[in-house]
Amino acid sequence: MIIETVVVLALFIFLTFKGASRLRHLWQLFRLMGESKFNVPMPISRLGALDVASVIALMALKYIYSFLGLLPKPQPDADGVHILLPEVTAIAKLRVTNRDERRFDLAAGGPGKDKSRRDNRIMFLPALVNPMLSLLLANRNCPVLPFGCVNTQNSFEVHDPTIARDAAALREDNCVVMAYFGGPERKGRRVKRGMEFDIRIVVIKFDSRGHGDAIMEQVITILAYLPASAKPKSRPAEASNDEPRVAWTGIRRNKVSLGLLSPRDWAAVCKDYNPIHMLRLMAMLFGFPGTIAHGNHVLAVATQQLLTASDTDDERFDDMRCKMIYSEAPFVLKVMFKRPMVLPLNLDVEYGLVDGGGLGLRVAGGGKEYLAAWMT
């Protein structure tokens, strides 16, 4: 109890909070980050500057806990490949406003329009629920030290595509977001550079009768760097190649151009203020050559461009593009981030057709592929 009191007082001074209500708010958040299953006290899309600053401070606090030996440690599994992680679950409501849409449009280059001139924002909902990731990583039951972690791949299973075209359906208090870390179903995987682990996020929409259906499921794969001596180390898991075969057009149709300050626009939407995206010095301290872009930010810009892309040399591409974008059928969007994208950047976007049906896009430049995604 003494440690908790000292920590809260230190954070109070550091963040210059004023008023008993703010102190109570900070204390509540601090206590929640010590629980393995917790309910977020506000809609996850409504986190303010105070909340974001508090989460960042609580992430930093984990390093003190780790130094003092108070943070749980990942345990090697008996198979010598996987890593046992404690289970952490978070639950929150979701509420969307017009301001959220404007922020997304500013970061991603504006809303695409379908044939009926309706707005279409494919990556809008994944960006809004991203703070669930930050809360799980700030939780003291999660043994991962968050700063320097990188997102290596994502999978978005969209059960209700209309949510990308009509955000008004999300403006009521009828959606719940569930996020899961660790447990027997989500073990860590030892890879060459450290440990990969998954965080699963599910968005459930309820009707007037209280019946809920999942409208989107997202799996975020994170790489946490570990020292070479960390166990297990003798039999690292082989990287699986889930990439489908894609017939690329070979023609660069669009470009993704982001400046040094672009991460601020995306962070305003997703609340991801990881220092490797915000500060060049911090990025370099974690081994990067400079400030790196949010992977999902680059994907959002590229997918928004896909809404209006065309290939007069390949009618099959245009037919498949229209089928995927305007269909009411569920779809899956998967993305793999091949290498860090250092800012500022000016990269080409190329499209293609996936064997068996679907669209592919990749972001490349200087003979290197940085991102590859598939919509099936």
Coordinates of C-alpha atoms in Angstrom, one line a residue:
M1 CA 0.0 0.0 0.0
I2 CA 2.9 2.3 0.6
I3 CA 4.2 1.8 -2.9
E4 CA 0.8 2.5 -4.4
T5 CA 0.5 5.7 -2.4
V6 CA 4.0 7.0 -3.4
V7 CA 3.4 6.2 -7.1
V8 CA 0.1 8.0 -7.2
L9 CA 1.5 11.1 -5.5
A10 CA 4.5 11.1 -7.9
L11 CA 2.2 10.8 -11.0
F12 CA 0.0 13.5 -9.5
I13 CA 2.9 15.9 -9.3
F14 CA 4.3 14.9 -12.7
L15 CA 1.1 15.4 -14.6
T16 CA 0.2 18.5 -12.6
F17 CA -3.3 17.4 -11.9
K18 CA -5.6 19.8 -10.1
G19 CA -8.7 18.9 -8.1
A20 CA -9.8 15.9 -6.1
S21 CA -11.9 14.6 -9.0
R22 CA -8.9 14.2 -11.2
L23 CA -6.9 12.5 -8.5
R24 CA -9.8 10.1 -7.9
H25 CA -9.9 9.4 -11.7
L26 CA -6.1 8.7 -11.7
W27 CA -6.5 6.4 -8.7
Q28 CA -9.3 4.5 -10.3
L29 CA -7.3 4.0 -13.5
F30 CA -4.3 2.9 -11.4
R31 CA -6.4 0.3 -9.6
L32 CA -7.9 -1.0 -12.8
M33 CA -4.5 -1.6 -14.2
G34 CA -3.8 -4.0 -11.4
E35 CA -6.9 -6.2 -12.1
S36 CA -6.8 -9.1 -14.6
K37 CA -10.4 -8.4 -15.7
F38 CA -11.6 -4.9 -15.7
N39 CA -14.3 -2.6 -17.1
V40 CA -13.2 0.7 -18.6
P41 CA -15.1 3.5 -16.9
M42 CA -15.8 5.4 -20.1
P43 CA -16.4 4.6 -23.8
I44 CA -13.1 3.5 -25.3
S45 CA -13.4 6.0 -28.1
R46 CA -13.9 8.9 -25.6
L47 CA -10.5 8.8 -23.9
G48 CA -9.3 12.3 -23.3
A49 CA -5.9 13.9 -23.0
L50 CA -5.8 13.2 -19.3
D51 CA -6.7 9.5 -19.9
V52 CA -4.0 9.1 -22.6
A53 CA -1.4 10.8 -20.4
S54 CA -2.3 8.5 -17.5
V55 CA -2.1 5.4 -19.6
I56 CA 1.4 6.4 -20.9
A57 CA 2.5 7.1 -17.3
L58 CA 1.2 3.7 -16.2
M59 CA 3.1 2.1 -19.0
A60 CA 6.3 3.8 -17.8
L61 CA 5.4 2.6 -14.2
K62 CA 5.7 -1.0 -15.4
Y63 CA 9.4 -0.5 -15.9
I64 CA 9.7 0.5 -12.2
Y65 CA 7.7 -2.6 -11.2
S66 CA 9.9 -4.7 -13.4
F67 CA 13.1 -3.3 -11.8
L68 CA 11.7 -4.0 -8.4
G69 CA 10.8 -7.5 -9.4
L70 CA 7.0 -6.8 -8.9
L71 CA 6.0 -7.5 -12.5
P72 CA 5.1 -11.1 -13.5
K73 CA 7.5 -12.8 -15.8
P74 CA 6.6 -14.9 -18.9
Q75 CA 7.1 -18.6 -18.3
P76 CA 8.4 -21.0 -20.9
D77 CA 5.9 -23.6 -22.0
A78 CA 6.8 -27.3 -21.7
D79 CA 7.1 -27.6 -25.5
G80 CA 10.2 -25.3 -25.5
V81 CA 8.7 -23.0 -28.2
H82 CA 5.7 -21.2 -26.6
I83 CA 5.6 -18.8 -23.7
L84 CA 2.8 -18.9 -21.0
L85 CA 1.2 -15.5 -20.5
P86 CA -1.3 -14.6 -17.7
E87 CA -4.8 -13.8 -19.0
V88 CA -6.0 -10.2 -19.0
T89 CA -9.5 -9.1 -20.2
A90 CA -10.9 -5.6 -20.7
I91 CA -14.4 -4.5 -21.5
A92 CA -15.6 -1.1 -22.7
K93 CA -18.4 0.7 -24.4
L94 CA -18.0 2.4 -27.8
R95 CA -19.5 5.7 -28.8
V96 CA -18.7 7.4 -32.1
T97 CA -19.0 11.2 -32.9
N98 CA -18.6 13.3 -36.0
R99 CA -15.3 14.5 -34.6
D100 CA -14.0 11.0 -34.8
E101 CA -14.9 10.8 -38.5
R102 CA -13.2 14.2 -39.2
R103 CA -10.0 13.1 -37.4
F104 CA -9.9 9.9 -39.4
D105 CA -10.4 11.7 -42.7
L106 CA -7.6 14.1 -41.8
A107 CA -5.2 11.3 -41.1
A108 CA -6.3 8.9 -43.9
G109 CA -6.8 11.4 -46.7
G110 CA -10.6 11.8 -46.6
P111 CA -13.5 9.4 -46.9
G112 CA -13.8 7.3 -50.0
K113 CA -17.2 7.3 -51.7
D114 CA -19.1 4.3 -52.9
K115 CA -21.4 4.3 -55.9
S116 CA -24.3 5.9 -53.9
R117 CA -21.8 8.6 -52.7
R118 CA -21.9 7.3 -49.2
D119 CA -18.7 7.6 -47.1
N120 CA -16.6 4.5 -46.8
R121 CA -13.9 4.2 -44.1
I122 CA -12.6 0.6 -44.0
M123 CA -10.1 1.2 -41.2
F124 CA -12.3 3.5 -39.1
L125 CA -13.6 1.1 -36.5
P126 CA -10.2 -0.8 -36.0
A127 CA -8.6 2.6 -35.3
L128 CA -11.3 3.6 -32.7
V129 CA -11.0 0.4 -30.7
N130 CA -7.1 0.5 -30.7
P131 CA -6.9 2.0 -27.2
M132 CA -8.0 -1.4 -25.8
L133 CA -4.5 -2.6 -26.9
S134 CA -2.8 0.2 -24.9
L135 CA -4.9 -0.5 -21.8
L136 CA -3.9 -4.2 -21.9
L137 CA -0.2 -3.4 -22.3
A138 CA -0.4 -0.9 -19.4
N139 CA -2.0 -3.5 -17.2
R140 CA 0.4 -4.8 -14.5
N141 CA -0.7 -8.4 -14.9
C142 CA 0.7 -8.2 -18.5
P143 CA 4.4 -9.0 -18.3
V144 CA 5.2 -7.2 -21.5
L145 CA 7.2 -3.9 -21.3
P146 CA 5.3 -1.9 -23.9
F147 CA 7.7 0.8 -25.2
G148 CA 9.6 -0.4 -28.3
C149 CA 7.1 -3.2 -29.1
V150 CA 6.1 -3.3 -32.8
N151 CA 3.0 -4.4 -34.6
T152 CA 4.0 -7.2 -37.1
Q153 CA 0.6 -8.2 -38.5
N154 CA -3.1 -7.8 -38.1
S155 CA -6.3 -9.6 -39.1
F156 CA -9.7 -7.8 -39.4
E157 CA -12.7 -10.0 -39.8
V158 CA -15.6 -7.7 -40.6
H159 CA -19.0 -9.4 -40.2
D160 CA -21.0 -6.3 -41.0
P161 CA -19.5 -4.2 -43.8
T162 CA -22.1 -1.5 -43.4
I163 CA -20.2 -0.2 -40.4
A164 CA -17.5 1.2 -42.7
R165 CA -20.2 3.1 -44.7
D166 CA -22.5 4.4 -42.0
A167 CA -20.8 5.3 -38.7
A168 CA -24.2 6.7 -37.5
A169 CA -25.0 3.1 -36.4
L170 CA -22.2 3.4 -33.8
R171 CA -23.2 6.7 -32.3
E172 CA -25.5 5.1 -29.8
D173 CA -24.5 3.3 -26.6
N174 CA -25.3 -0.1 -28.3
C175 CA -21.7 -1.4 -28.8
V176 CA -19.4 -3.3 -26.4
V177 CA -15.7 -3.9 -27.0
M178 CA -14.0 -6.9 -25.5
A179 CA -10.2 -7.3 -25.5
Y180 CA -8.2 -10.4 -24.6
F181 CA -4.5 -11.0 -23.8
G182 CA -2.7 -14.2 -22.9
G183 CA -4.3 -17.3 -21.4
P184 CA -4.2 -20.9 -22.8
E185 CA -5.6 -19.8 -26.2
R186 CA -3.1 -17.0 -26.7
K187 CA 0.4 -18.2 -25.8
G188 CA 3.4 -16.2 -26.7
R189 CA 5.6 -17.5 -29.5
R190 CA 9.4 -17.4 -29.4
V191 CA 10.8 -16.0 -32.6
K192 CA 14.3 -14.9 -33.6
R193 CA 14.0 -11.4 -32.3
G194 CA 11.9 -12.0 -29.2
M195 CA 8.4 -13.0 -28.5
E196 CA 5.3 -12.6 -30.6
F197 CA 1.9 -12.5 -29.0
D198 CA -1.7 -11.8 -30.0
I199 CA -4.3 -9.5 -28.6
R200 CA -7.9 -10.2 -29.7
I201 CA -10.5 -7.5 -29.9
V202 CA -14.2 -8.1 -30.5
V203 CA -16.8 -5.4 -31.2
I204 CA -20.4 -6.5 -30.3
K205 CA -23.5 -4.5 -31.4
F206 CA -26.8 -5.0 -29.4
D207 CA -30.2 -4.4 -30.8
S208 CA -33.2 -3.0 -29.0
R209 CA -34.1 -6.4 -27.6
G210 CA -30.6 -6.9 -26.1
H211 CA -29.4 -9.4 -28.6
G212 CA -25.8 -8.9 -29.5
D213 CA -23.8 -9.9 -32.6
A214 CA -20.1 -9.5 -33.3
I215 CA -19.7 -6.9 -36.1
M216 CA -15.9 -7.0 -36.2
E217 CA -13.1 -9.3 -34.8
Q218 CA -9.5 -8.1 -34.8
V219 CA -6.3 -10.0 -34.0
I220 CA -3.3 -7.8 -33.4
T221 CA 0.1 -9.5 -33.4
I222 CA 2.9 -7.7 -31.5
L223 CA 6.6 -8.4 -31.3
A224 CA 8.3 -7.7 -28.0
Y225 CA 12.0 -7.8 -28.1
L226 CA 13.8 -10.2 -25.7
P227 CA 17.5 -10.7 -25.0
A228 CA 19.1 -13.6 -26.7
S229 CA 19.5 -15.4 -23.4
A230 CA 15.7 -15.4 -22.7
K231 CA 14.0 -18.7 -22.5
P232 CA 12.9 -20.6 -24.4
K233 CA 15.8 -20.1 -26.8
S234 CA 16.9 -23.5 -28.0
R235 CA 14.0 -24.2 -30.4
P236 CA 12.5 -20.9 -31.7
A237 CA 9.2 -21.3 -33.6
E238 CA 9.5 -21.2 -37.3
A239 CA 7.8 -18.3 -38.9
S240 CA 4.7 -19.3 -40.8
N241 CA 4.0 -18.0 -44.2
D242 CA 0.4 -17.1 -44.5
E243 CA 0.8 -15.0 -47.6
P244 CA -1.5 -16.0 -50.5
R245 CA -0.4 -15.9 -54.1
V246 CA -1.2 -12.5 -55.6
A247 CA -1.0 -11.5 -59.3
W248 CA 0.4 -8.0 -58.9
T249 CA -0.3 -5.6 -61.7
G250 CA 3.3 -4.3 -61.7
I251 CA 1.9 -0.7 -62.0
R252 CA 2.1 1.8 -59.2
R253 CA -1.3 3.4 -59.1
N254 CA -1.1 5.6 -55.9
K255 CA 1.4 6.8 -53.3
V256 CA 1.4 7.0 -49.5
S257 CA 3.2 10.2 -48.4
L258 CA 3.5 10.9 -44.7
G259 CA 5.6 13.6 -42.9
L260 CA 7.3 13.7 -39.6
L261 CA 4.1 15.1 -37.9
S262 CA 1.7 12.7 -39.5
P263 CA 1.7 10.2 -36.6
R264 CA 0.1 12.9 -34.5
D265 CA -3.0 12.9 -36.8
W266 CA -3.3 9.2 -36.6
A267 CA -2.7 9.1 -32.8
A268 CA -5.6 11.5 -32.4
V269 CA -7.8 8.7 -33.8
C270 CA -6.3 5.6 -32.3
K271 CA -4.7 7.1 -29.1
D272 CA -1.4 5.3 -29.8
Y273 CA 1.3 7.7 -28.6
N274 CA 4.1 5.1 -28.5
P275 CA 7.3 7.2 -28.4
I276 CA 8.8 5.3 -31.4
H277 CA 6.1 7.1 -33.5
M278 CA 6.3 10.5 -31.8
L279 CA 10.0 11.2 -31.0
R280 CA 13.0 10.5 -33.2
L281 CA 15.3 10.2 -30.2
M282 CA 13.1 7.6 -28.5
A283 CA 12.8 5.6 -31.7
M284 CA 16.6 5.5 -32.1
L285 CA 17.0 4.4 -28.5
F286 CA 14.9 1.4 -29.4
G287 CA 17.1 0.6 -32.4
F288 CA 15.2 2.3 -35.2
P289 CA 16.9 4.7 -37.6
G290 CA 14.3 7.4 -37.0
T291 CA 10.6 8.0 -36.2
I292 CA 8.5 5.3 -37.7
A293 CA 5.0 5.4 -39.1
H294 CA 2.0 3.6 -37.5
G295 CA 1.5 0.5 -39.7
N296 CA -2.3 0.8 -39.6
H297 CA -2.0 4.5 -40.6
V298 CA -0.2 3.5 -43.8
L299 CA -2.8 0.7 -44.4
A300 CA -5.7 3.1 -43.8
V301 CA -4.3 5.6 -46.4
A302 CA -3.7 2.8 -48.9
T303 CA -7.2 1.2 -48.4
Q304 CA -8.9 4.6 -48.7
Q305 CA -7.1 5.1 -52.1
L306 CA -8.3 1.6 -53.1
L307 CA -11.9 2.9 -53.0
T308 CA -11.3 5.1 -56.0
A309 CA -8.5 3.1 -57.7
S310 CA -9.0 1.7 -61.2
D311 CA -6.9 -0.3 -63.6
T312 CA -7.9 0.2 -67.2
D313 CA -5.4 -2.5 -68.2
D314 CA -7.2 -5.2 -66.2
E315 CA -11.0 -5.2 -66.0
R316 CA -10.8 -8.2 -63.6
F317 CA -9.2 -5.9 -61.0
D318 CA -12.0 -3.3 -61.3
D319 CA -14.7 -6.0 -61.2
M320 CA -13.2 -7.6 -58.0
R321 CA -12.6 -4.2 -56.4
C322 CA -16.2 -3.2 -56.8
K323 CA -17.3 -6.6 -55.6
M324 CA -15.3 -6.4 -52.4
I325 CA -16.0 -2.7 -51.6
Y326 CA -19.7 -2.5 -52.4
S327 CA -20.7 -6.0 -51.2
E328 CA -22.8 -6.5 -48.1
A329 CA -21.0 -9.8 -47.5
P330 CA -18.5 -10.2 -44.7
F331 CA -14.8 -10.0 -45.5
V332 CA -11.4 -10.5 -44.0
L333 CA -8.6 -8.0 -44.3
K334 CA -5.1 -9.3 -43.3
V335 CA -1.9 -7.2 -43.3
M336 CA 1.7 -8.0 -42.7
F337 CA 4.2 -5.3 -41.9
K338 CA 7.5 -6.4 -43.5
R339 CA 9.9 -3.6 -42.2
P340 CA 9.7 -0.3 -40.3
M341 CA 8.5 2.6 -42.3
V342 CA 10.8 5.6 -41.4
L343 CA 9.4 9.1 -41.6
P344 CA 9.1 11.1 -43.8
L345 CA 8.1 8.6 -46.4
N346 CA 6.8 8.6 -50.0
L347 CA 6.0 5.0 -51.0
D348 CA 4.2 3.4 -54.0
V349 CA 1.0 1.4 -53.7
E350 CA 0.4 -1.5 -56.0
Y351 CA -2.7 -3.6 -56.4
G352 CA -3.3 -7.2 -57.5
L353 CA -5.7 -10.1 -57.5
V354 CA -5.5 -12.9 -55.0
D355 CA -5.6 -16.5 -56.2
G356 CA -9.1 -17.9 -55.4
G357 CA -10.7 -14.4 -55.2
G358 CA -9.9 -11.2 -53.4
L359 CA -7.8 -8.1 -53.6
G360 CA -4.2 -7.5 -52.7
L361 CA -2.3 -4.3 -52.1
R362 CA 1.3 -3.7 -51.2
V363 CA 3.3 -0.6 -50.2
A364 CA 6.9 -0.6 -51.6
G365 CA 9.7 1.7 -52.4
G366 CA 13.4 1.6 -53.3
G367 CA 13.1 -2.1 -54.3
K368 CA 11.7 -3.0 -50.8
E369 CA 8.3 -4.2 -49.8
Y370 CA 7.1 -2.6 -46.5
L371 CA 3.5 -3.8 -46.2
A372 CA 1.3 -6.4 -47.9
A373 CA -2.4 -6.8 -47.4
W374 CA -5.2 -9.0 -48.7
M375 CA -9.0 -8.6 -48.7
T376 CA -10.8 -11.9 -49.2

